Coordinates of C-alpha atoms in Angstrom, one line a residue:
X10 CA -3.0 -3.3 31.1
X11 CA 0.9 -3.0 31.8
X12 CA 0.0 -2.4 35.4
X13 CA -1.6 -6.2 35.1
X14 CA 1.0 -7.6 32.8
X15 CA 3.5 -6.3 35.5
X16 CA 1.6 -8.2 38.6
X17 CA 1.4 -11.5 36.7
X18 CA 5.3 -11.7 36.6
X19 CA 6.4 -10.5 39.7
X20 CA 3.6 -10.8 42.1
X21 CA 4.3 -14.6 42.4
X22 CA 8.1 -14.0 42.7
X23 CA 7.5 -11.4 45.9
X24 CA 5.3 -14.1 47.8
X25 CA 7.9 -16.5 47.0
X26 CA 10.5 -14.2 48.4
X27 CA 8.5 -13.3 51.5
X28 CA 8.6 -17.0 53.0
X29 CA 5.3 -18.0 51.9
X30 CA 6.0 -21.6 50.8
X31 CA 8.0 -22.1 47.8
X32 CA 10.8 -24.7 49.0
X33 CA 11.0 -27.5 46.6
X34 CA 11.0 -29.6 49.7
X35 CA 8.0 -27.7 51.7
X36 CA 5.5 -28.1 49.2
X37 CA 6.2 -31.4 46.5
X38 CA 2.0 -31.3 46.2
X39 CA 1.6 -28.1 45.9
X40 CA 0.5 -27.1 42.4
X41 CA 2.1 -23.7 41.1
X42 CA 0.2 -21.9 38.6
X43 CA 2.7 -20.9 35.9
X44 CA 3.9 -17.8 34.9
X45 CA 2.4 -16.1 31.3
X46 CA 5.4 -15.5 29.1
X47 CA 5.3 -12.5 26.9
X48 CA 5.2 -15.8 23.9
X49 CA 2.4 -17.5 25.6
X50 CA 0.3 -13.6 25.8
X51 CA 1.1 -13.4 22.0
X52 CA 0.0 -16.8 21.3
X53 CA -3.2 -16.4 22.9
X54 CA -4.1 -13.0 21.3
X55 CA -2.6 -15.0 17.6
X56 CA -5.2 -17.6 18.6
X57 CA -8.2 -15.2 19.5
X58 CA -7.7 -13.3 16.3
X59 CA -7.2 -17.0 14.8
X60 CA -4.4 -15.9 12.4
X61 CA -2.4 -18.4 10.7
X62 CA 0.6 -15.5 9.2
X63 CA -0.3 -16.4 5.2
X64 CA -2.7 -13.8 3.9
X65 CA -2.0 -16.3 0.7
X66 CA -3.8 -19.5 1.3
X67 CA -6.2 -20.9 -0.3
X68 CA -5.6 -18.0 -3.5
X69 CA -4.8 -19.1 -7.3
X70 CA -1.7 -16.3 -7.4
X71 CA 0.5 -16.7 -10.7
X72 CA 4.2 -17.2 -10.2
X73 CA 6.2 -14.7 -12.3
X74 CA 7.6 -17.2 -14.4
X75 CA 4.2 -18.0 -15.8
X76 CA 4.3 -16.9 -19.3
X77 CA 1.5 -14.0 -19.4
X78 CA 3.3 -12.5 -15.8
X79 CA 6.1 -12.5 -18.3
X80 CA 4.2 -10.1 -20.8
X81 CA 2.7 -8.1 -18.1
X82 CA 6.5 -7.4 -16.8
X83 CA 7.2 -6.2 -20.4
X84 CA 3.8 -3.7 -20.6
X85 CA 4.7 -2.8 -17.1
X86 CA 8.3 -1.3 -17.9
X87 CA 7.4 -0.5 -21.2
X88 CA 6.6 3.5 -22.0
X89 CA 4.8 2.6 -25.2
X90 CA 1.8 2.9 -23.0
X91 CA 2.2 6.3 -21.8
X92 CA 1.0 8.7 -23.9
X93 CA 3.8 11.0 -25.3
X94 CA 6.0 7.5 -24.5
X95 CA 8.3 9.3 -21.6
X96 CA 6.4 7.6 -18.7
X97 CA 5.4 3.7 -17.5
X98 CA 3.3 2.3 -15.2
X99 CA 7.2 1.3 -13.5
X100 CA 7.8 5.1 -13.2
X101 CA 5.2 4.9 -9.5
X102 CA 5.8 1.6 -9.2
X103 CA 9.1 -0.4 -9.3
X104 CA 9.6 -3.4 -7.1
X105 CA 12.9 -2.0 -5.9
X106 CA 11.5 0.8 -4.1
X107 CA 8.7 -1.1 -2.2
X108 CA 6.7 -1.4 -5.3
X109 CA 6.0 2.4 -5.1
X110 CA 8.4 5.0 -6.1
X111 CA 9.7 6.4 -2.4
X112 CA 8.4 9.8 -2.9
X113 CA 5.7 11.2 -0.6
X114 CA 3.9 12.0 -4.2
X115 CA 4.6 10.6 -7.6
X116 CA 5.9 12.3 -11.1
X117 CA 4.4 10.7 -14.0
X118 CA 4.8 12.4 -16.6
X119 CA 7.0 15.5 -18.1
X120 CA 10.4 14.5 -15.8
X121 CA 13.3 16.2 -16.3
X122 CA 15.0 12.4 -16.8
X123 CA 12.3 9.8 -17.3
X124 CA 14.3 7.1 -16.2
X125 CA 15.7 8.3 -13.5
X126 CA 13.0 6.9 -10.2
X127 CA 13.0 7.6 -6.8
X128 CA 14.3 10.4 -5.4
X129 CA 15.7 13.2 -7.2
X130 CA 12.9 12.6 -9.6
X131 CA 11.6 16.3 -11.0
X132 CA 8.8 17.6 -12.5
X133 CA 10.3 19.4 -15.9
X134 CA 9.7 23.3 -16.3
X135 CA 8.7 22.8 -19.5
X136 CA 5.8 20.2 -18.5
X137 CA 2.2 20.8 -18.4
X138 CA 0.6 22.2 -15.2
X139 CA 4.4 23.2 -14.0
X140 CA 4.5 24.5 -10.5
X141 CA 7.6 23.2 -9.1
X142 CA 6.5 20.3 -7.6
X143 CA 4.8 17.2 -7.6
X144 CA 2.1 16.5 -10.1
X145 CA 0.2 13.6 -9.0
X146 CA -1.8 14.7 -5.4
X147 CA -1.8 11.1 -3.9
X148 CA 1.4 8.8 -2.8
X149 CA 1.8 5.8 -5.0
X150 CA 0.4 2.5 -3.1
X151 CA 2.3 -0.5 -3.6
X152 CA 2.5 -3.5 -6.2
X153 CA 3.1 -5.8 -3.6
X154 CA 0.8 -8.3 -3.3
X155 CA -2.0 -7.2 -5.2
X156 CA -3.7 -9.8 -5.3
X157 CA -4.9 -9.8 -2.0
X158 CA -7.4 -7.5 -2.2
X159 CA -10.9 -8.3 -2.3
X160 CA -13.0 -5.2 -1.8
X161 CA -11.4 -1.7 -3.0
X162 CA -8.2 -0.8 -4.5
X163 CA -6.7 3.0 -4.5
X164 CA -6.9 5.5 -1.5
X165 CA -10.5 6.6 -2.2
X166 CA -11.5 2.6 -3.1
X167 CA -13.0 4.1 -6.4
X168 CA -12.2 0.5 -8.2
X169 CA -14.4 -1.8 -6.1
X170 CA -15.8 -5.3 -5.9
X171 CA -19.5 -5.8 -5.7
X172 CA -19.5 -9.1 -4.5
X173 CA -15.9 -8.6 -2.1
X174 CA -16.1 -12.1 -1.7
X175 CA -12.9 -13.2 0.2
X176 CA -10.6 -14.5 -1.5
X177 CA -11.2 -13.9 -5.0
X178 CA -9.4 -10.4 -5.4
X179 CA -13.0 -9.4 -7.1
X180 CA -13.4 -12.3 -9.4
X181 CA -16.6 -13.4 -8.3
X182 CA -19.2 -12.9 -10.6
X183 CA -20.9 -10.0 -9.1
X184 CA -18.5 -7.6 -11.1
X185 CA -16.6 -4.6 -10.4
X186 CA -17.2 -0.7 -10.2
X187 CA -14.5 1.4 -12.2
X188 CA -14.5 5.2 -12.5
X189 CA -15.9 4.2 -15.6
X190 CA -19.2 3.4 -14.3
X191 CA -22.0 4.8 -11.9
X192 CA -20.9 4.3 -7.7
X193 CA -22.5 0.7 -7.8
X194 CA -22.5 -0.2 -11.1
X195 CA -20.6 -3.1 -12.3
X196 CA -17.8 -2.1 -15.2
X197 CA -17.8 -4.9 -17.9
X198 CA -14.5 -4.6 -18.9
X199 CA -13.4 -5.5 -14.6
X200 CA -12.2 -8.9 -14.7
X201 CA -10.3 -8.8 -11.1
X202 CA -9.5 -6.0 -8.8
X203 CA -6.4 -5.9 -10.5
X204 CA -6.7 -6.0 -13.8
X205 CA -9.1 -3.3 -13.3
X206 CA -6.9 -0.6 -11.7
X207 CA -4.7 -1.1 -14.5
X208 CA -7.1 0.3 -16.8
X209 CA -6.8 3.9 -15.1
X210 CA -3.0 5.2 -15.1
X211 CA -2.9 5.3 -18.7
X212 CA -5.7 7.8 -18.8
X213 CA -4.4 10.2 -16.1
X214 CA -2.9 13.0 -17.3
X215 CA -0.4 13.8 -14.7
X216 CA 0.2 9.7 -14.6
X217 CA 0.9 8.8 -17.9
X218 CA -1.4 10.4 -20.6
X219 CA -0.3 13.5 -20.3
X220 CA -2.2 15.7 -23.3
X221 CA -2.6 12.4 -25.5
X222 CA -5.8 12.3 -27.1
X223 CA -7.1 15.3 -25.5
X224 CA -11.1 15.3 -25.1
X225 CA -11.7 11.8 -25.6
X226 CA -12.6 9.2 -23.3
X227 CA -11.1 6.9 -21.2
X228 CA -11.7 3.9 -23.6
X229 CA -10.8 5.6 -26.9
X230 CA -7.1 6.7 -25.2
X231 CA -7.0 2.7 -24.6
X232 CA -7.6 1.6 -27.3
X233 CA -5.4 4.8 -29.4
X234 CA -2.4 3.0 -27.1
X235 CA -3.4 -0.6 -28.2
X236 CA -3.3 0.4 -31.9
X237 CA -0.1 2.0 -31.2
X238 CA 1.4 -1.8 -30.0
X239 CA -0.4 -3.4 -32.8
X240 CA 1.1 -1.3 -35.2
X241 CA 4.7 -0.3 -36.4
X242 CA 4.8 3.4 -36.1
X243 CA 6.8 1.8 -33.2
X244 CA 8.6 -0.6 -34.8
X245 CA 8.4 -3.7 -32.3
X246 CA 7.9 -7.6 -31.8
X247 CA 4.2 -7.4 -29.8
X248 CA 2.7 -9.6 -31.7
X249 CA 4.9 -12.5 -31.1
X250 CA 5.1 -11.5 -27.0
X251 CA 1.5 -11.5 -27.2
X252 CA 0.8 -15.1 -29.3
X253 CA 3.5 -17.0 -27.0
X254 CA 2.0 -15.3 -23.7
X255 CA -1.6 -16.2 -24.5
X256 CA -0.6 -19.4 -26.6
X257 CA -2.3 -18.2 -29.6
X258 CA -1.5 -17.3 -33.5
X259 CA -4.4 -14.7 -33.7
X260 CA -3.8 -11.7 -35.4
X261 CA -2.6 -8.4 -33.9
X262 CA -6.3 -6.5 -33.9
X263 CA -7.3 -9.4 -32.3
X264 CA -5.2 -10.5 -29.6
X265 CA -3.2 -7.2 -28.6
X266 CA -6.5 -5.3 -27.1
X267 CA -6.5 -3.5 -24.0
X268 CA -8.2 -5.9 -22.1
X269 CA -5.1 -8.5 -22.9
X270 CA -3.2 -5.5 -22.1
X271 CA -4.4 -5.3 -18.4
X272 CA -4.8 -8.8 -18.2
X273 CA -1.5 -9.3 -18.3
X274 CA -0.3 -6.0 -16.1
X275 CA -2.9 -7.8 -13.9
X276 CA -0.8 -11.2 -13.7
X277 CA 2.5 -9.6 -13.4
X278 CA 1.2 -7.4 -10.5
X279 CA -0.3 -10.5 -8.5
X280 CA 2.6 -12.5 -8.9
X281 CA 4.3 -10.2 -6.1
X282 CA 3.4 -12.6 -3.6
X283 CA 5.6 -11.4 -0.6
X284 CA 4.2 -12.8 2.7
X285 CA 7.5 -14.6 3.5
X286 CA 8.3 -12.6 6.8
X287 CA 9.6 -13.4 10.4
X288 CA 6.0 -12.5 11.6
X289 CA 4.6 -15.1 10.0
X290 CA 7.1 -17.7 11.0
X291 CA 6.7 -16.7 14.5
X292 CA 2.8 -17.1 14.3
X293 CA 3.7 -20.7 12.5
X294 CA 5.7 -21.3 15.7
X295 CA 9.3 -19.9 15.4
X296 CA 9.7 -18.3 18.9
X297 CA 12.9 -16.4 17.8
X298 CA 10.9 -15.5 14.4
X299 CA 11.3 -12.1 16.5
X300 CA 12.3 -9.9 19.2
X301 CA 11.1 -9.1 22.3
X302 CA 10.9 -5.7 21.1
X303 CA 8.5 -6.9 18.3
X304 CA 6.8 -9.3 20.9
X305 CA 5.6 -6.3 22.6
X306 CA 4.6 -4.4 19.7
X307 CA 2.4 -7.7 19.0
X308 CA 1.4 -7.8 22.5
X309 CA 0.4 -3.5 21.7
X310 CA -1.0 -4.1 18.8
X311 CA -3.6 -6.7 19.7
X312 CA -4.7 -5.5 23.2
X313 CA -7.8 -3.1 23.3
X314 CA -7.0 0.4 24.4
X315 CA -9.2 -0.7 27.3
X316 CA -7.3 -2.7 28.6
X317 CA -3.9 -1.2 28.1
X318 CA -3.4 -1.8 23.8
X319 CA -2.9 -0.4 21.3
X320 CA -6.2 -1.3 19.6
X321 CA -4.1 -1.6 15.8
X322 CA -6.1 -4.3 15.0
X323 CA -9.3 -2.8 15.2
X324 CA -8.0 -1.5 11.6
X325 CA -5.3 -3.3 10.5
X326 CA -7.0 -6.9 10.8
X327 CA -6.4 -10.1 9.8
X328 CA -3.4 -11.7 7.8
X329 CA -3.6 -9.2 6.0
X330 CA -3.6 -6.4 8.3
X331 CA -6.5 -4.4 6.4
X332 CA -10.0 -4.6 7.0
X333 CA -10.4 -2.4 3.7
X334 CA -12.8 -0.1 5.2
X335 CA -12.3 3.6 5.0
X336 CA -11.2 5.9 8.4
X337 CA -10.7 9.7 9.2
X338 CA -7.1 9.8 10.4
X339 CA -6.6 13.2 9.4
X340 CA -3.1 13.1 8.2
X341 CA -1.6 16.2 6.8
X342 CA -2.8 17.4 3.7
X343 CA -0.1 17.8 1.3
X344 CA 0.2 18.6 -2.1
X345 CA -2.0 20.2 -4.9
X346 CA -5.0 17.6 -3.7
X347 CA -8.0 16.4 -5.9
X348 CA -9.8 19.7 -6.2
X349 CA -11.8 20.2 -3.4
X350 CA -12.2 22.6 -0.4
X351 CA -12.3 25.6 0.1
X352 CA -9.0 26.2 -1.3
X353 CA -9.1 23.9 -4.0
X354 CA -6.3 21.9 -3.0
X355 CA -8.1 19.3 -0.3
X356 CA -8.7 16.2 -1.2
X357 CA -12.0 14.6 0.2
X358 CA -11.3 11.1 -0.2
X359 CA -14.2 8.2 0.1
X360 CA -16.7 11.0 0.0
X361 CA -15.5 11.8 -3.5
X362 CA -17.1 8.3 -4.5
X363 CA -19.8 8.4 -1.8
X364 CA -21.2 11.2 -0.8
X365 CA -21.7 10.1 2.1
X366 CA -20.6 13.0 5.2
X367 CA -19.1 10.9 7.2
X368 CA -16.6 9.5 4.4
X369 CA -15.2 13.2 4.2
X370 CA -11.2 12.8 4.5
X371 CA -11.5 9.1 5.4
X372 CA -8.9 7.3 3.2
X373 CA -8.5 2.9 2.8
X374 CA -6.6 1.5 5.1
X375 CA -3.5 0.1 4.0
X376 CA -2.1 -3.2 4.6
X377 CA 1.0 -3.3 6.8
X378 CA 2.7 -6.0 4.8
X379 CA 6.2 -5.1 4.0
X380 CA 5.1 -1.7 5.6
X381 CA 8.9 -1.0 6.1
X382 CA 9.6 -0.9 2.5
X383 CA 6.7 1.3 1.1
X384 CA 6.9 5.1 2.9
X385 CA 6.7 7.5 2.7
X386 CA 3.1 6.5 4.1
X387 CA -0.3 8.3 4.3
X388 CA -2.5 9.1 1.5
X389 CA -0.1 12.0 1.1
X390 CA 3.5 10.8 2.0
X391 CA 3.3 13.5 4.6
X392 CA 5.4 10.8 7.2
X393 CA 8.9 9.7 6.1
X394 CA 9.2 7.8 9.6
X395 CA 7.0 5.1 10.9
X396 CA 7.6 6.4 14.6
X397 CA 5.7 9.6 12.8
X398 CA 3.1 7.4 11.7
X399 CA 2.4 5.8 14.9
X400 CA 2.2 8.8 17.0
X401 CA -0.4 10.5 14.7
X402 CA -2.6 7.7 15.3
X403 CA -2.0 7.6 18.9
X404 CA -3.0 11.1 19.2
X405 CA -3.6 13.0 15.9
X406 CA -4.1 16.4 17.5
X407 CA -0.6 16.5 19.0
X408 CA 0.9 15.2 15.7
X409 CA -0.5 17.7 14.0
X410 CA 0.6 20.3 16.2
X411 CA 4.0 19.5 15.8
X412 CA 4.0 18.5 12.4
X413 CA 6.8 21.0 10.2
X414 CA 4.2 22.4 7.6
X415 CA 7.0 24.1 6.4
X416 CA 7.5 20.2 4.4
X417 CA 11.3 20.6 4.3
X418 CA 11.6 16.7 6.0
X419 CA 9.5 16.0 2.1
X420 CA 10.9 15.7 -1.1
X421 CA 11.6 19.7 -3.0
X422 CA 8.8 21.3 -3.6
X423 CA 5.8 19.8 -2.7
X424 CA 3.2 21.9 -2.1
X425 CA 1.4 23.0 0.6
X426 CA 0.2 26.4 1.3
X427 CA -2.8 25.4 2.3
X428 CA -1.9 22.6 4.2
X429 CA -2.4 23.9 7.9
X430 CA -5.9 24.9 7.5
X431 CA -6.9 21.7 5.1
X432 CA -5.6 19.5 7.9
X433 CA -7.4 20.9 10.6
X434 CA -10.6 20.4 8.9
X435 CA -9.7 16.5 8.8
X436 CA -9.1 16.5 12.1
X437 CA -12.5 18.5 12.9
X438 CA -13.7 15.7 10.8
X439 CA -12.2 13.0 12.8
X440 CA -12.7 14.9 16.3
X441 CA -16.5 15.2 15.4
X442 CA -16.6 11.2 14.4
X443 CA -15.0 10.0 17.9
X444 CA -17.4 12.8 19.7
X445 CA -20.4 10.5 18.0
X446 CA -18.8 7.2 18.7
X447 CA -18.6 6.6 14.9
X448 CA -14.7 6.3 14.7
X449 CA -12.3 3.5 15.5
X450 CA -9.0 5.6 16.4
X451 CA -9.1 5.9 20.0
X452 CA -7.3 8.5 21.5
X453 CA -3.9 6.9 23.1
X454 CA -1.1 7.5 25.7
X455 CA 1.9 5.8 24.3
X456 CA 5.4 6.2 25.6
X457 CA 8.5 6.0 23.4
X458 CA 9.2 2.8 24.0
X459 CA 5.1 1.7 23.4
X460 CA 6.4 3.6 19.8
X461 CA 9.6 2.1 19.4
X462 CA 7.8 -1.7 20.4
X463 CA 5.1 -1.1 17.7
X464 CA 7.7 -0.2 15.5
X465 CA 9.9 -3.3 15.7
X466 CA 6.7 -5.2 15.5
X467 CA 5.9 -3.0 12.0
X468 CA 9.4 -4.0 10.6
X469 CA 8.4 -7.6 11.7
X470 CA 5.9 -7.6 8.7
X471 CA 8.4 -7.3 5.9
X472 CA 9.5 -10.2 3.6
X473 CA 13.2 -10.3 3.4
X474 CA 13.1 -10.7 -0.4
X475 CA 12.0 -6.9 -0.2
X476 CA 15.5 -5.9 0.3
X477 CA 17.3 -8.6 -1.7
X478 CA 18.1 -7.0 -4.7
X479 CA 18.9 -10.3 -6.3
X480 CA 15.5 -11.5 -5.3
X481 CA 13.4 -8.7 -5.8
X482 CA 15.0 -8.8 -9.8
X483 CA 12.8 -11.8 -11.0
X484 CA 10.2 -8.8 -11.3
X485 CA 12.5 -6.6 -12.8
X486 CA 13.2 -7.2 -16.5
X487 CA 17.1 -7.5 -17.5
X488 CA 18.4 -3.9 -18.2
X489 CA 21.3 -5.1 -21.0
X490 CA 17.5 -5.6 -22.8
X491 CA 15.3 -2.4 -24.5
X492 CA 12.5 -4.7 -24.5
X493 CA 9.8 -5.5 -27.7
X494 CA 9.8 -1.8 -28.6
X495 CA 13.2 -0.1 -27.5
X496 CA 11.1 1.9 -24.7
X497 CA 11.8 0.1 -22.0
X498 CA 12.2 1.8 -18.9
X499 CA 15.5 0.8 -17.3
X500 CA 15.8 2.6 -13.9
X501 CA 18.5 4.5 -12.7
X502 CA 18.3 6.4 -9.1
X503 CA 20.0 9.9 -7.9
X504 CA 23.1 8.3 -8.1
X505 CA 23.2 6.9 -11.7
X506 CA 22.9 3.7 -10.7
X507 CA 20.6 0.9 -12.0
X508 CA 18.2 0.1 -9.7

């Protein structure tokens, strides 16, 4: 493909140079078939792929000033709802670090400072399950823009719309499938994709339950931390949050249930709406949107690998930049994992829900949205560089070859003495998918500056109010405040800052 990209624009300028005709005066009548621009190639593959930059349209998205958002901001930061109080659902996901927590894998619970996110976050030696490092075994997805999802949420798409009618974020009518339910059976306490991942960090024990309520189930620790906001064991002003956000003087029993509870998380988490980003002005027309650097990354990420691409999109489709299906990429394997293999430290992915063989190791893909502001990336933060990321996807053997299982480019003391050996059976995985024509990642030959193009293009995606601390606050409650019930969780980073 570069060999034809390079005769388009200079096989016209060598007959021109060779005296074949191209005097203004020679030839008034003859017609000159113009040039393709590097703009006018993007355009046309923008055009095939008929994208229009807003993943956003046409979706009934809260704003964060609506008053339930408001509430959901509160139960968000608030670590009433973790079980020995000491973690939030903030503690993996605050909206200053990319709506994750920038560590390859999360802390929830039992941190040596609670407060303190990001990195230099540590597991306490006195916590449950102690080992050094890391406790949860998969890196924390993003907030941002939530709710644009309309099939699966989490790696292993174990919260999932029946219906995944587009546009509706799981809201459908068809229901939802939760942990809580059989692989295919609707959950009737799923309202929206959304709402119904909220329902699960509080009853993870390495997230934020911790040993609270030991031995009973997932619904019973719900509503043990509802009861706990209704009453005043906690001494706090629920109540009155709760009858202003829903617009109702119902009592505390009745209006401060979980359901409310994720209902609200819900609305907070969908009004991260960040789609504002030079990529999409470009595709609304901006030529200088972007580089030229990021032009060719476009130009890369569109084109077939037949003829010369990339093939991102064959993945990473749409507006959206997800087709929220699930592919063998074999990243490294690091961390403790979910408990499988042969080592008990793998982590199967999909097949975990499925069953299904050739779901072993595949993982969702992620939306590229504000990709720059979310690493470290892969199911396992194993990359902390997006040039990482794109070569293991060009060519995952070589990657993983070079890859330093020795983690010291990963935050202290994640684990991973298993990691060579579980990663190579992801990539027999993925080797044996290609060799039956049943995967999508095509095997690539990308020079650094195909890398460094893609790249730019990848940094293209992100919505400037990602880094704009004074924009990114209106999702961040006021830290002078302690919120409803004194347990707020104002963040601090490494430094001692407030982030």
């Amino acid at each position: 493909m570069k060999t034809r990209w390079i005769q388009a624009v200079f096989l016209p300028l060598i007959f021109c140079l060779g005296g074949a005709g191209c005097s203004d005066s020679n030839n008034n009548n003859v017609k000159q078939t113009p040039v393709a621009t590097l703009d006018d190639e993007v355009r046309q593959l923008i055009s095939a792929y008929e994208l229009t930059g807003n993943p956003a349209t046409g979706r009934d998205l809260p704003d964060i000033s609506d008053p339930v958002a408001q509430l959901g901001m509160k139960l968000f930061f608030t670590k009433s709802l973790g079980g020995q109080t000491d973690a939030a659902c903030v503690s993996c996901h605050h909206p200053v670090l990319g709506g994750g927590d920038d560590l390859s894998l999360p802390i929830g619970v039992d941190a040596e400072i609670p407060d303190l996110l990001g990195p230099g976050r540590l597991h306490s030696s006195a916590g449950f399950g102690f080992d050094g490092g890391p406790t949860v075994p998969r890196n924390a997805p993003t907030t941002f823009n939530m709710g644009l999802w309309d099939q699966v949420v989490f790696h292993d798409g174990r919260v999932e719309s029946l219906g995944k009618t587009v546009g509706k974020n799981g809201d459908d009518g068809h229901g939802i499938r939760t942990p809580d339910t059989a692989f295919g059976v609707a959950d009737e306490g799923a309202k929206n994709l959304t709402q119904a991942q909220a329902l699960f960090p509080v009853t993870s024990p390495e997230e934020m339950r911790a040993k609270f309520k030991e031995g009973d189930s997932n619904q019973q620790v719900r509503d043990a931390l509802a009861a706990r906001l209704v009453g005043q064991d906690i001494p706090n002003t629920w109540l009155e949050e709760f009858q202003e956000a829903f617009d109702s003087d119902a009592a505390a029993e009745d209006l401060i249930t979980f359901l409310n509870i994720s209902l609200a998380i819900g609305f907070y988490e969908n009004s991260q709406v960040l789609v504002d980003n030079p990529w999409r002005a470009y595709v609304e027309g901006d030529d200088a949107a972007i580089g030229e650097a990021a032009k060719r990354g476009a130009r890369l990420f569109y084109t077939s690998s037949d003829e010369g691409g990339a093939d991102c999109v064959a993945c990473h489709s749409g507006d959206f930049f997800t087709d929220e299906q699930f592919h063998v990429l074999a990243a490294p394997q690091v961390g403790r994992g979910k408990g499988d293999g042969e080592f008990s430290d793998d982590d199967f992915g999909r097949f975990r829900e499925t069953g299904t063989e050739t779901d072993r190791y595949a993982f969702r893909t992620p939306a590229l949205l504000n990709v720059n502001a979310t690493g470290p990336w892969t199911h396992a933060g194993a990359y902390s560089s997006l040039a990482e990321v794109v070569r293991h996807h060009a060519d995952p053997g070589q990657a993983i070859y070079e890859y330093d299982f020795s983690l010291s480019d990963l935050d202290p003391g994640i684990q991973g003495e298993h990691a060579p050996e579980n990663t190579r059976f992801a990539l027999s995985q993925l080797e044996s998918l290609r060799d039956a024509g049943e995967s999508k990642l095509p095997p690539l030959d990308l020079t650094q500056g195909d890398v460094a193009d893609l790249v730019a293009f990848l940094e293209a995606l992100t919505d400037p109010c990602v880094e704009d601390r004074d924009c990114i606050g209106r999702w961040v409650p006021d830290s002078s405040d302690t919120g409803p019930d004194n347990l707020q969780l104002n963040a601090v980073g490494e430094d001692g800052d407030s982030l």
